[in-house]
């Protein structure tokens, strides 16, 4: 530990991203022989080979992968410290990096950002929209302070704390001129012959899509466009006869405004609640604590309850079909 220097970690971090010693040397503004010497010193210090020297790349060994992970988080930690220190020193309110899943959580996150900006007008907020699997990677690497989404791997339960924010009902939607909108009754069996727009495989809503077809004893549609972009999805729906399964919060206003049509086909399965996710055993900044409090209140006002009270009677049965 007394011999390990931050420059060693910087080299490991860059090598982990580039897999190329020449590029790593250029990014660190040194010669390649100097970078080679630093890497050799690191491996001597650890008493283990961290990279395989291949003709076209530097491939990390198992011990190298472990070292790269810690080097990356340490470099990110120091970069965050320097940025926040400089901002506060110059009279600013610091930084807050927020990751959010697309669509339904965006409404809650956007409203929460508006509120914390009202309270802390000089706070610098970085908002990143992506699927939960990628956000969790960035949260683990300390490139995000907090994320709004879901855990995607069992091992993440040991890394993160999760607080449920809201449930996420879904709708099947089409363009406003879709032929299925003229039918008095549409069943799941009617949907298999049409092309679909779907989310990437790692997402919860894609799993719900596949589970719904499987539960109906149907094969997934052959014609599919895969995209995480709600904007591309909206454009495709309005200009084609494609169908899509979307979070209700993302498409409800378009249905109300007549830009999309809603097919009231029962979806009897549900996605897990999305929540606010933070790293375990880490003391949050004051602005982060305040933002999480705002998220909690906003989700209660705008979202579906994460733990809804059981409903009774026919109305409850009808409602549950869409969960």
PDB file of C-alpha atoms in Angstrom:
ATOM      1  CA  UNK A   1       0.000   0.000   0.000  1.00  0.00           C
ATOM      2  CA  UNK A   2       2.858   2.403   0.730  1.00  0.00           C
ATOM      3  CA  UNK A   3       4.259   1.845  -2.769  1.00  0.00           C
ATOM      4  CA  UNK A   4       0.983   2.092  -4.705  1.00  0.00           C
ATOM      5  CA  UNK A   5       0.543   5.487  -6.345  1.00  0.00           C
ATOM      6  CA  UNK A   6      -2.453   7.186  -7.954  1.00  0.00           C
ATOM      7  CA  UNK A   7      -0.582   7.173 -11.272  1.00  0.00           C
ATOM      8  CA  UNK A   8      -0.534   3.376 -11.111  1.00  0.00           C
ATOM      9  CA  UNK A   9      -4.315   3.335 -10.753  1.00  0.00           C
ATOM     10  CA  UNK A  10      -4.710   5.846 -13.585  1.00  0.00           C
ATOM     11  CA  UNK A  11      -2.763   3.595 -15.936  1.00  0.00           C
ATOM     12  CA  UNK A  12      -4.808   0.547 -14.942  1.00  0.00           C
ATOM     13  CA  UNK A  13      -8.044   2.475 -15.428  1.00  0.00           C
ATOM     14  CA  UNK A  14      -7.074   3.647 -18.925  1.00  0.00           C
ATOM     15  CA  UNK A  15      -5.711   0.213 -19.903  1.00  0.00           C
ATOM     16  CA  UNK A  16      -8.975  -1.326 -18.747  1.00  0.00           C
ATOM     17  CA  UNK A  17     -10.891   0.915 -21.162  1.00  0.00           C
ATOM     18  CA  UNK A  18      -8.498   0.910 -24.126  1.00  0.00           C
ATOM     19  CA  UNK A  19      -6.767  -2.491 -23.868  1.00  0.00           C
ATOM     20  CA  UNK A  20      -3.873  -0.757 -25.656  1.00  0.00           C
ATOM     21  CA  UNK A  21      -0.621   0.305 -23.992  1.00  0.00           C
ATOM     22  CA  UNK A  22       0.287   2.821 -26.705  1.00  0.00           C
ATOM     23  CA  UNK A  23      -3.064   4.623 -26.396  1.00  0.00           C
ATOM     24  CA  UNK A  24      -2.833   4.519 -22.606  1.00  0.00           C
ATOM     25  CA  UNK A  25       0.620   6.105 -22.761  1.00  0.00           C
ATOM     26  CA  UNK A  26      -0.669   8.853 -25.077  1.00  0.00           C
ATOM     27  CA  UNK A  27      -3.586   9.634 -22.766  1.00  0.00           C
ATOM     28  CA  UNK A  28      -1.210   9.877 -19.814  1.00  0.00           C
ATOM     29  CA  UNK A  29       1.197  12.083 -21.840  1.00  0.00           C
ATOM     30  CA  UNK A  30       4.160   9.727 -21.528  1.00  0.00           C
ATOM     31  CA  UNK A  31       6.161   7.446 -23.795  1.00  0.00           C
ATOM     32  CA  UNK A  32       5.146   3.827 -24.320  1.00  0.00           C
ATOM     33  CA  UNK A  33       8.357   2.502 -22.665  1.00  0.00           C
ATOM     34  CA  UNK A  34       7.501   4.618 -19.598  1.00  0.00           C
ATOM     35  CA  UNK A  35       3.987   3.148 -19.474  1.00  0.00           C
ATOM     36  CA  UNK A  36       5.435  -0.357 -19.900  1.00  0.00           C
ATOM     37  CA  UNK A  37       7.761   0.286 -16.958  1.00  0.00           C
ATOM     38  CA  UNK A  38       4.881   1.481 -14.739  1.00  0.00           C
ATOM     39  CA  UNK A  39       2.810  -1.601 -15.592  1.00  0.00           C
ATOM     40  CA  UNK A  40       5.804  -3.845 -14.866  1.00  0.00           C
ATOM     41  CA  UNK A  41       6.274  -2.111 -11.508  1.00  0.00           C
ATOM     42  CA  UNK A  42       2.602  -2.664 -10.661  1.00  0.00           C
ATOM     43  CA  UNK A  43       2.757  -6.369 -11.485  1.00  0.00           C
ATOM     44  CA  UNK A  44       5.969  -6.739  -9.485  1.00  0.00           C
ATOM     45  CA  UNK A  45       4.336  -4.946  -6.569  1.00  0.00           C
ATOM     46  CA  UNK A  46       1.278  -7.240  -6.700  1.00  0.00           C
ATOM     47  CA  UNK A  47       3.330 -10.332  -7.446  1.00  0.00           C
ATOM     48  CA  UNK A  48       0.966 -11.319 -10.254  1.00  0.00           C
ATOM     49  CA  UNK A  49       0.463 -10.835 -13.978  1.00  0.00           C
ATOM     50  CA  UNK A  50      -2.474  -8.502 -14.601  1.00  0.00           C
ATOM     51  CA  UNK A  51      -2.501  -8.523 -18.420  1.00  0.00           C
ATOM     52  CA  UNK A  52      -1.776 -11.005 -21.186  1.00  0.00           C
ATOM     53  CA  UNK A  53       0.348  -9.321 -23.862  1.00  0.00           C
ATOM     54  CA  UNK A  54      -1.393 -10.283 -27.119  1.00  0.00           C
ATOM     55  CA  UNK A  55      -0.492  -9.006 -30.610  1.00  0.00           C
ATOM     56  CA  UNK A  56      -3.533  -6.719 -30.864  1.00  0.00           C
ATOM     57  CA  UNK A  57      -4.555  -6.044 -27.279  1.00  0.00           C
ATOM     58  CA  UNK A  58      -3.746  -6.217 -23.593  1.00  0.00           C
ATOM     59  CA  UNK A  59      -6.172  -8.767 -22.172  1.00  0.00           C
ATOM     60  CA  UNK A  60      -6.688  -8.647 -18.374  1.00  0.00           C
ATOM     61  CA  UNK A  61      -6.270 -11.818 -16.343  1.00  0.00           C
ATOM     62  CA  UNK A  62      -8.760 -12.663 -13.591  1.00  0.00           C
ATOM     63  CA  UNK A  63      -6.607 -10.751 -11.110  1.00  0.00           C
ATOM     64  CA  UNK A  64      -6.367  -7.969 -13.682  1.00  0.00           C
ATOM     65  CA  UNK A  65     -10.155  -7.694 -13.937  1.00  0.00           C
ATOM     66  CA  UNK A  66     -10.355  -7.343 -10.147  1.00  0.00           C
ATOM     67  CA  UNK A  67      -7.608  -4.708 -10.145  1.00  0.00           C
ATOM     68  CA  UNK A  68      -9.238  -2.765 -12.985  1.00  0.00           C
ATOM     69  CA  UNK A  69     -12.551  -2.595 -11.150  1.00  0.00           C
ATOM     70  CA  UNK A  70     -10.995  -1.082  -8.049  1.00  0.00           C
ATOM     71  CA  UNK A  71      -8.739   1.216 -10.057  1.00  0.00           C
ATOM     72  CA  UNK A  72     -11.745   2.534 -11.986  1.00  0.00           C
ATOM     73  CA  UNK A  73     -13.828   3.268  -8.882  1.00  0.00           C
ATOM     74  CA  UNK A  74     -10.863   4.912  -7.108  1.00  0.00           C
ATOM     75  CA  UNK A  75     -10.116   7.183 -10.067  1.00  0.00           C
ATOM     76  CA  UNK A  76     -13.821   8.082 -10.335  1.00  0.00           C
ATOM     77  CA  UNK A  77     -13.940   8.789  -6.580  1.00  0.00           C
ATOM     78  CA  UNK A  78     -11.005  11.181  -6.710  1.00  0.00           C
ATOM     79  CA  UNK A  79     -12.359  12.884  -9.825  1.00  0.00           C
ATOM     80  CA  UNK A  80     -15.667  13.438  -8.075  1.00  0.00           C
ATOM     81  CA  UNK A  81     -13.916  14.790  -4.976  1.00  0.00           C
ATOM     82  CA  UNK A  82     -11.823  17.251  -6.995  1.00  0.00           C
ATOM     83  CA  UNK A  83     -14.881  18.429  -8.938  1.00  0.00           C
ATOM     84  CA  UNK A  84     -17.044  18.930  -5.861  1.00  0.00           C
ATOM     85  CA  UNK A  85     -14.226  20.590  -3.901  1.00  0.00           C
ATOM     86  CA  UNK A  86     -13.564  23.038  -6.736  1.00  0.00           C
ATOM     87  CA  UNK A  87     -17.261  23.826  -7.150  1.00  0.00           C
ATOM     88  CA  UNK A  88     -17.828  24.463  -3.438  1.00  0.00           C
ATOM     89  CA  UNK A  89     -14.608  26.467  -3.164  1.00  0.00           C
ATOM     90  CA  UNK A  90     -15.847  28.749  -5.943  1.00  0.00           C
ATOM     91  CA  UNK A  91     -19.233  29.268  -4.298  1.00  0.00           C
ATOM     92  CA  UNK A  92     -21.221  26.571  -6.114  1.00  0.00           C
ATOM     93  CA  UNK A  93     -23.580  23.975  -4.647  1.00  0.00           C
ATOM     94  CA  UNK A  94     -21.789  20.876  -5.910  1.00  0.00           C
ATOM     95  CA  UNK A  95     -22.727  18.191  -8.431  1.00  0.00           C
ATOM     96  CA  UNK A  96     -25.355  15.451  -8.519  1.00  0.00           C
ATOM     97  CA  UNK A  97     -25.207  12.644 -11.108  1.00  0.00           C
ATOM     98  CA  UNK A  98     -28.601  10.954 -11.534  1.00  0.00           C
ATOM     99  CA  UNK A  99     -29.326   7.872 -13.635  1.00  0.00           C
ATOM    100  CA  UNK A 100     -32.906   7.031 -14.576  1.00  0.00           C
ATOM    101  CA  UNK A 101     -34.657   4.339 -16.570  1.00  0.00           C
ATOM    102  CA  UNK A 102     -36.536   5.528 -19.612  1.00  0.00           C
ATOM    103  CA  UNK A 103     -40.226   6.277 -19.915  1.00  0.00           C
ATOM    104  CA  UNK A 104     -42.307   6.080 -16.759  1.00  0.00           C
ATOM    105  CA  UNK A 105     -39.643   7.029 -14.225  1.00  0.00           C
ATOM    106  CA  UNK A 106     -38.748  10.051 -16.336  1.00  0.00           C
ATOM    107  CA  UNK A 107     -41.881  11.909 -15.211  1.00  0.00           C
ATOM    108  CA  UNK A 108     -41.018  11.419 -11.542  1.00  0.00           C
ATOM    109  CA  UNK A 109     -37.342  12.244 -12.058  1.00  0.00           C
ATOM    110  CA  UNK A 110     -38.047  15.359 -14.137  1.00  0.00           C
ATOM    111  CA  UNK A 111     -40.477  16.722 -11.550  1.00  0.00           C
ATOM    112  CA  UNK A 112     -37.965  15.997  -8.772  1.00  0.00           C
ATOM    113  CA  UNK A 113     -35.174  17.767 -10.654  1.00  0.00           C
ATOM    114  CA  UNK A 114     -37.413  20.800 -11.117  1.00  0.00           C
ATOM    115  CA  UNK A 115     -38.055  20.900  -7.387  1.00  0.00           C
ATOM    116  CA  UNK A 116     -34.442  20.524  -6.254  1.00  0.00           C
ATOM    117  CA  UNK A 117     -33.381  23.152  -8.809  1.00  0.00           C
ATOM    118  CA  UNK A 118     -35.928  25.502  -7.252  1.00  0.00           C
ATOM    119  CA  UNK A 119     -34.404  24.840  -3.821  1.00  0.00           C
ATOM    120  CA  UNK A 120     -30.763  24.742  -4.947  1.00  0.00           C
ATOM    121  CA  UNK A 121     -30.559  26.842  -8.116  1.00  0.00           C
ATOM    122  CA  UNK A 122     -26.764  26.556  -8.409  1.00  0.00           C
ATOM    123  CA  UNK A 123     -26.616  22.781  -8.058  1.00  0.00           C
ATOM    124  CA  UNK A 124     -25.130  21.169 -11.193  1.00  0.00           C
ATOM    125  CA  UNK A 125     -27.188  18.103 -12.152  1.00  0.00           C
ATOM    126  CA  UNK A 126     -26.116  15.467 -14.649  1.00  0.00           C
ATOM    127  CA  UNK A 127     -29.047  13.334 -15.841  1.00  0.00           C
ATOM    128  CA  UNK A 128     -28.378  10.056 -17.667  1.00  0.00           C
ATOM    129  CA  UNK A 129     -31.202   7.965 -19.164  1.00  0.00           C
ATOM    130  CA  UNK A 130     -30.472   4.289 -19.803  1.00  0.00           C
ATOM    131  CA  UNK A 131     -31.694   0.809 -18.987  1.00  0.00           C
ATOM    132  CA  UNK A 132     -31.283  -0.489 -15.427  1.00  0.00           C
ATOM    133  CA  UNK A 133     -28.500  -2.946 -16.279  1.00  0.00           C
ATOM    134  CA  UNK A 134     -26.228  -0.192 -17.625  1.00  0.00           C
ATOM    135  CA  UNK A 135     -27.147   2.283 -14.895  1.00  0.00           C
ATOM    136  CA  UNK A 136     -26.222  -0.281 -12.235  1.00  0.00           C
ATOM    137  CA  UNK A 137     -22.771  -0.664 -13.799  1.00  0.00           C
ATOM    138  CA  UNK A 138     -22.220   3.099 -13.714  1.00  0.00           C
ATOM    139  CA  UNK A 139     -23.528   3.312 -10.147  1.00  0.00           C
ATOM    140  CA  UNK A 140     -21.095   0.596  -9.056  1.00  0.00           C
ATOM    141  CA  UNK A 141     -18.274   2.423 -10.852  1.00  0.00           C
ATOM    142  CA  UNK A 142     -19.295   5.617  -8.992  1.00  0.00           C
ATOM    143  CA  UNK A 143     -20.073   7.455 -12.206  1.00  0.00           C
ATOM    144  CA  UNK A 144     -23.566   8.037 -10.785  1.00  0.00           C
ATOM    145  CA  UNK A 145     -24.580   9.192  -7.320  1.00  0.00           C
ATOM    146  CA  UNK A 146     -28.063   7.693  -7.401  1.00  0.00           C
ATOM    147  CA  UNK A 147     -30.205   5.800  -9.884  1.00  0.00           C
ATOM    148  CA  UNK A 148     -33.925   5.331 -10.379  1.00  0.00           C
ATOM    149  CA  UNK A 149     -34.546   1.870 -11.764  1.00  0.00           C
ATOM    150  CA  UNK A 150     -34.348  -1.801 -10.810  1.00  0.00           C
ATOM    151  CA  UNK A 151     -31.724  -4.320  -9.773  1.00  0.00           C
ATOM    152  CA  UNK A 152     -30.897  -6.658 -12.649  1.00  0.00           C
ATOM    153  CA  UNK A 153     -28.532  -9.184 -10.999  1.00  0.00           C
ATOM    154  CA  UNK A 154     -28.658 -11.071  -7.703  1.00  0.00           C
ATOM    155  CA  UNK A 155     -25.140  -9.905  -6.737  1.00  0.00           C
ATOM    156  CA  UNK A 156     -26.325  -6.275  -6.785  1.00  0.00           C
ATOM    157  CA  UNK A 157     -28.284  -6.868  -3.585  1.00  0.00           C
ATOM    158  CA  UNK A 158     -24.959  -6.903  -1.734  1.00  0.00           C
ATOM    159  CA  UNK A 159     -23.822  -3.673  -3.426  1.00  0.00           C
ATOM    160  CA  UNK A 160     -26.871  -1.416  -3.321  1.00  0.00           C
ATOM    161  CA  UNK A 161     -29.708  -0.249  -1.094  1.00  0.00           C
ATOM    162  CA  UNK A 162     -33.117  -0.114  -2.788  1.00  0.00           C
ATOM    163  CA  UNK A 163     -36.252   1.770  -1.801  1.00  0.00           C
ATOM    164  CA  UNK A 164     -39.399   1.153  -3.849  1.00  0.00           C
ATOM    165  CA  UNK A 165     -40.849   4.288  -5.404  1.00  0.00           C
ATOM    166  CA  UNK A 166     -43.701   3.251  -7.683  1.00  0.00           C
ATOM    167  CA  UNK A 167     -45.389   0.478  -9.588  1.00  0.00           C
ATOM    168  CA  UNK A 168     -45.313   0.603 -13.384  1.00  0.00           C
ATOM    169  CA  UNK A 169     -48.546  -0.305 -15.206  1.00  0.00           C
ATOM    170  CA  UNK A 170     -48.228  -0.926 -18.944  1.00  0.00           C
ATOM    171  CA  UNK A 171     -50.406  -0.356 -22.003  1.00  0.00           C
ATOM    172  CA  UNK A 172     -50.393  -1.865 -25.467  1.00  0.00           C
ATOM    173  CA  UNK A 173     -50.391   1.038 -27.898  1.00  0.00           C
ATOM    174  CA  UNK A 174     -50.579   1.616 -31.655  1.00  0.00           C
ATOM    175  CA  UNK A 175     -50.736   4.531 -34.056  1.00  0.00           C
ATOM    176  CA  UNK A 176     -54.087   6.336 -34.206  1.00  0.00           C
ATOM    177  CA  UNK A 177     -54.949   4.863 -37.637  1.00  0.00           C
ATOM    178  CA  UNK A 178     -54.148   1.230 -36.769  1.00  0.00           C
ATOM    179  CA  UNK A 179     -56.748  -1.260 -38.145  1.00  0.00           C
ATOM    180  CA  UNK A 180     -57.113  -2.974 -34.744  1.00  0.00           C
ATOM    181  CA  UNK A 181     -58.646   0.186 -33.270  1.00  0.00           C
ATOM    182  CA  UNK A 182     -61.783  -0.369 -35.380  1.00  0.00           C
ATOM    183  CA  UNK A 183     -62.514  -3.738 -33.741  1.00  0.00           C
ATOM    184  CA  UNK A 184     -64.961  -3.908 -30.856  1.00  0.00           C
ATOM    185  CA  UNK A 185     -62.942  -6.592 -29.078  1.00  0.00           C
ATOM    186  CA  UNK A 186     -59.216  -7.298 -29.342  1.00  0.00           C
ATOM    187  CA  UNK A 187     -57.605 -10.361 -27.752  1.00  0.00           C
ATOM    188  CA  UNK A 188     -53.973 -11.315 -27.256  1.00  0.00           C
ATOM    189  CA  UNK A 189     -54.268 -13.824 -30.094  1.00  0.00           C
ATOM    190  CA  UNK A 190     -54.981 -10.948 -32.493  1.00  0.00           C
ATOM    191  CA  UNK A 191     -51.623  -9.319 -31.859  1.00  0.00           C
ATOM    192  CA  UNK A 192     -49.191 -12.020 -32.980  1.00  0.00           C
ATOM    193  CA  UNK A 193     -49.520 -11.283 -36.680  1.00  0.00           C
ATOM    194  CA  UNK A 194     -48.394  -7.664 -36.426  1.00  0.00           C
ATOM    195  CA  UNK A 195     -44.833  -6.278 -36.198  1.00  0.00           C
ATOM    196  CA  UNK A 196     -43.782  -4.990 -32.773  1.00  0.00           C
ATOM    197  CA  UNK A 197     -41.469  -2.375 -31.298  1.00  0.00           C
ATOM    198  CA  UNK A 198     -39.765  -3.784 -28.205  1.00  0.00           C
ATOM    199  CA  UNK A 199     -37.255  -2.720 -25.577  1.00  0.00           C
ATOM    200  CA  UNK A 200     -33.760  -4.347 -25.377  1.00  0.00           C
ATOM    201  CA  UNK A 201     -33.502  -7.816 -23.864  1.00  0.00           C
ATOM    202  CA  UNK A 202     -31.968  -6.733 -20.546  1.00  0.00           C
ATOM    203  CA  UNK A 203     -34.995  -4.610 -19.603  1.00  0.00           C
ATOM    204  CA  UNK A 204     -37.888  -5.595 -17.336  1.00  0.00           C
ATOM    205  CA  UNK A 205     -40.495  -4.528 -19.890  1.00  0.00           C
ATOM    206  CA  UNK A 206     -38.938  -6.790 -22.548  1.00  0.00           C
ATOM    207  CA  UNK A 207     -39.161  -9.698 -20.123  1.00  0.00           C
ATOM    208  CA  UNK A 208     -42.798  -8.822 -19.471  1.00  0.00           C
ATOM    209  CA  UNK A 209     -43.430  -8.777 -23.220  1.00  0.00           C
ATOM    210  CA  UNK A 210     -41.936 -12.248 -23.668  1.00  0.00           C
ATOM    211  CA  UNK A 211     -43.696 -13.622 -20.566  1.00  0.00           C
ATOM    212  CA  UNK A 212     -47.039 -12.296 -21.815  1.00  0.00           C
ATOM    213  CA  UNK A 213     -46.703 -14.067 -25.150  1.00  0.00           C
ATOM    214  CA  UNK A 214     -45.499 -17.255 -23.459  1.00  0.00           C
ATOM    215  CA  UNK A 215     -48.423 -17.213 -21.005  1.00  0.00           C
ATOM    216  CA  UNK A 216     -50.808 -16.942 -23.963  1.00  0.00           C
ATOM    217  CA  UNK A 217     -49.148 -19.950 -25.610  1.00  0.00           C
ATOM    218  CA  UNK A 218     -47.949 -17.787 -28.504  1.00  0.00           C
ATOM    219  CA  UNK A 219     -44.604 -17.425 -30.207  1.00  0.00           C
ATOM    220  CA  UNK A 220     -43.052 -13.973 -30.127  1.00  0.00           C
ATOM    221  CA  UNK A 221     -43.759 -11.977 -33.307  1.00  0.00           C
ATOM    222  CA  UNK A 222     -41.265 -12.448 -36.138  1.00  0.00           C
ATOM    223  CA  UNK A 223     -41.123  -8.799 -37.171  1.00  0.00           C
ATOM    224  CA  UNK A 224     -39.624  -6.697 -34.369  1.00  0.00           C
ATOM    225  CA  UNK A 225     -37.747  -3.432 -34.012  1.00  0.00           C
ATOM    226  CA  UNK A 226     -35.658  -3.243 -30.821  1.00  0.00           C
ATOM    227  CA  UNK A 227     -34.977   0.194 -29.380  1.00  0.00           C
ATOM    228  CA  UNK A 228     -34.710   1.818 -25.927  1.00  0.00           C
ATOM    229  CA  UNK A 229     -35.786   5.181 -27.363  1.00  0.00           C
ATOM    230  CA  UNK A 230     -39.310   6.327 -26.552  1.00  0.00           C
ATOM    231  CA  UNK A 231     -38.963   9.045 -29.206  1.00  0.00           C
ATOM    232  CA  UNK A 232     -38.132   6.563 -31.981  1.00  0.00           C
ATOM    233  CA  UNK A 233     -40.965   4.341 -30.770  1.00  0.00           C
ATOM    234  CA  UNK A 234     -43.493   7.185 -30.947  1.00  0.00           C
ATOM    235  CA  UNK A 235     -42.399   8.080 -34.478  1.00  0.00           C
ATOM    236  CA  UNK A 236     -42.613   4.460 -35.655  1.00  0.00           C
ATOM    237  CA  UNK A 237     -46.044   3.950 -34.081  1.00  0.00           C
ATOM    238  CA  UNK A 238     -47.442   7.058 -35.757  1.00  0.00           C
ATOM    239  CA  UNK A 239     -46.073   6.165 -39.191  1.00  0.00           C
ATOM    240  CA  UNK A 240     -46.677   2.401 -39.334  1.00  0.00           C
ATOM    241  CA  UNK A 241     -48.971  -0.421 -38.213  1.00  0.00           C
ATOM    242  CA  UNK A 242     -46.554  -1.577 -35.523  1.00  0.00           C
ATOM    243  CA  UNK A 243     -47.567  -2.358 -31.921  1.00  0.00           C
ATOM    244  CA  UNK A 244     -45.666  -1.701 -28.698  1.00  0.00           C
ATOM    245  CA  UNK A 245     -45.901  -2.520 -24.995  1.00  0.00           C
ATOM    246  CA  UNK A 246     -45.091   0.684 -23.104  1.00  0.00           C
ATOM    247  CA  UNK A 247     -45.220   2.040 -19.541  1.00  0.00           C
ATOM    248  CA  UNK A 248     -48.555   3.802 -19.206  1.00  0.00           C
ATOM    249  CA  UNK A 249     -46.955   6.967 -17.838  1.00  0.00           C
ATOM    250  CA  UNK A 250     -44.872   7.293 -21.010  1.00  0.00           C
ATOM    251  CA  UNK A 251     -47.755   7.095 -23.493  1.00  0.00           C
ATOM    252  CA  UNK A 252     -50.920   8.136 -21.639  1.00  0.00           C
ATOM    253  CA  UNK A 253     -50.706  11.790 -22.696  1.00  0.00           C
ATOM    254  CA  UNK A 254     -50.250  10.782 -26.343  1.00  0.00           C
ATOM    255  CA  UNK A 255     -53.338   8.597 -26.142  1.00  0.00           C
ATOM    256  CA  UNK A 256     -55.346  11.412 -24.527  1.00  0.00           C
ATOM    257  CA  UNK A 257     -54.204  13.819 -27.244  1.00  0.00           C
ATOM    258  CA  UNK A 258     -55.220  11.417 -30.007  1.00  0.00           C
ATOM    259  CA  UNK A 259     -51.701  10.745 -31.281  1.00  0.00           C
ATOM    260  CA  UNK A 260     -51.733   7.073 -30.242  1.00  0.00           C
ATOM    261  CA  UNK A 261     -54.392   4.463 -29.661  1.00  0.00           C
ATOM    262  CA  UNK A 262     -54.671   2.165 -26.635  1.00  0.00           C
ATOM    263  CA  UNK A 263     -55.611  -1.493 -27.183  1.00  0.00           C
ATOM    264  CA  UNK A 264     -57.347  -2.638 -23.943  1.00  0.00           C
ATOM    265  CA  UNK A 265     -55.887  -6.147 -24.056  1.00  0.00           C
ATOM    266  CA  UNK A 266     -55.508  -7.679 -20.567  1.00  0.00           C
ATOM    267  CA  UNK A 267     -51.888  -7.875 -19.325  1.00  0.00           C
ATOM    268  CA  UNK A 268     -52.161 -10.135 -16.300  1.00  0.00           C
ATOM    269  CA  UNK A 269     -48.457 -10.126 -15.443  1.00  0.00           C
ATOM    270  CA  UNK A 270     -46.573  -7.187 -13.983  1.00  0.00           C
ATOM    271  CA  UNK A 271     -43.113  -5.703 -13.707  1.00  0.00           C
ATOM    272  CA  UNK A 272     -41.415  -5.216 -10.376  1.00  0.00           C
ATOM    273  CA  UNK A 273     -41.630  -1.754  -8.825  1.00  0.00           C
ATOM    274  CA  UNK A 274     -38.906   0.681  -9.752  1.00  0.00           C
ATOM    275  CA  UNK A 275     -37.081   2.424  -6.944  1.00  0.00           C
ATOM    276  CA  UNK A 276     -34.278   4.710  -5.840  1.00  0.00           C
ATOM    277  CA  UNK A 277     -30.981   2.812  -5.676  1.00  0.00           C
ATOM    278  CA  UNK A 278     -27.817   3.902  -3.864  1.00  0.00           C
ATOM    279  CA  UNK A 279     -24.511   2.304  -2.929  1.00  0.00           C
ATOM    280  CA  UNK A 280     -24.374   0.557   0.440  1.00  0.00           C
ATOM    281  CA  UNK A 281     -22.307   1.941   3.322  1.00  0.00           C
ATOM    282  CA  UNK A 282     -21.860   5.345   1.700  1.00  0.00           C
ATOM    283  CA  UNK A 283     -22.749   8.637   3.334  1.00  0.00           C
ATOM    284  CA  UNK A 284     -24.808  10.697   0.857  1.00  0.00           C
ATOM    285  CA  UNK A 285     -24.182  14.388   0.308  1.00  0.00           C
ATOM    286  CA  UNK A 286     -26.737  16.867   1.598  1.00  0.00           C
ATOM    287  CA  UNK A 287     -28.029  17.576  -1.910  1.00  0.00           C
ATOM    288  CA  UNK A 288     -28.353  13.842  -2.635  1.00  0.00           C
ATOM    289  CA  UNK A 289     -30.306  13.264   0.594  1.00  0.00           C
ATOM    290  CA  UNK A 290     -32.624  16.127  -0.304  1.00  0.00           C
ATOM    291  CA  UNK A 291     -33.098  14.832  -3.852  1.00  0.00           C
ATOM    292  CA  UNK A 292     -34.031  11.355  -2.585  1.00  0.00           C
ATOM    293  CA  UNK A 293     -36.577  12.898  -0.216  1.00  0.00           C
ATOM    294  CA  UNK A 294     -38.056  14.821  -3.146  1.00  0.00           C
ATOM    295  CA  UNK A 295     -38.115  11.671  -5.301  1.00  0.00           C
ATOM    296  CA  UNK A 296     -40.018   9.847  -2.572  1.00  0.00           C
ATOM    297  CA  UNK A 297     -42.635  12.594  -2.270  1.00  0.00           C
ATOM    298  CA  UNK A 298     -42.963  13.071  -6.038  1.00  0.00           C
ATOM    299  CA  UNK A 299     -43.431   9.364  -6.688  1.00  0.00           C
ATOM    300  CA  UNK A 300     -46.204   9.348  -4.099  1.00  0.00           C
ATOM    301  CA  UNK A 301     -47.963  12.174  -5.924  1.00  0.00           C
ATOM    302  CA  UNK A 302     -47.422  11.157  -9.562  1.00  0.00           C
ATOM    303  CA  UNK A 303     -46.785   7.432  -9.635  1.00  0.00           C
ATOM    304  CA  UNK A 304     -48.881   4.345  -8.969  1.00  0.00           C
ATOM    305  CA  UNK A 305     -48.397   3.184  -5.377  1.00  0.00           C
ATOM    306  CA  UNK A 306     -45.490   0.793  -4.942  1.00  0.00           C
ATOM    307  CA  UNK A 307     -47.609  -1.201  -2.502  1.00  0.00           C
ATOM    308  CA  UNK A 308     -51.253  -0.533  -3.495  1.00  0.00           C
ATOM    309  CA  UNK A 309     -54.083  -1.383  -1.155  1.00  0.00           C
ATOM    310  CA  UNK A 310     -56.084  -4.410  -2.361  1.00  0.00           C
ATOM    311  CA  UNK A 311     -59.218  -3.429  -4.266  1.00  0.00           C
ATOM    312  CA  UNK A 312     -62.554  -5.175  -4.089  1.00  0.00           C
ATOM    313  CA  UNK A 313     -65.384  -6.013  -6.420  1.00  0.00           C
ATOM    314  CA  UNK A 314     -65.703  -5.899 -10.175  1.00  0.00           C
ATOM    315  CA  UNK A 315     -63.755  -2.652 -10.459  1.00  0.00           C
ATOM    316  CA  UNK A 316     -60.795  -4.298  -8.808  1.00  0.00           C
ATOM    317  CA  UNK A 317     -60.889  -7.224 -11.209  1.00  0.00           C
ATOM    318  CA  UNK A 318     -60.969  -4.935 -14.213  1.00  0.00           C
ATOM    319  CA  UNK A 319     -58.097  -2.837 -12.873  1.00  0.00           C
ATOM    320  CA  UNK A 320     -55.916  -5.844 -12.133  1.00  0.00           C
ATOM    321  CA  UNK A 321     -56.075  -7.010 -15.729  1.00  0.00           C
ATOM    322  CA  UNK A 322     -53.859  -4.113 -16.743  1.00  0.00           C
ATOM    323  CA  UNK A 323     -51.166  -4.623 -14.080  1.00  0.00           C
TER     324      UNK A 323
END
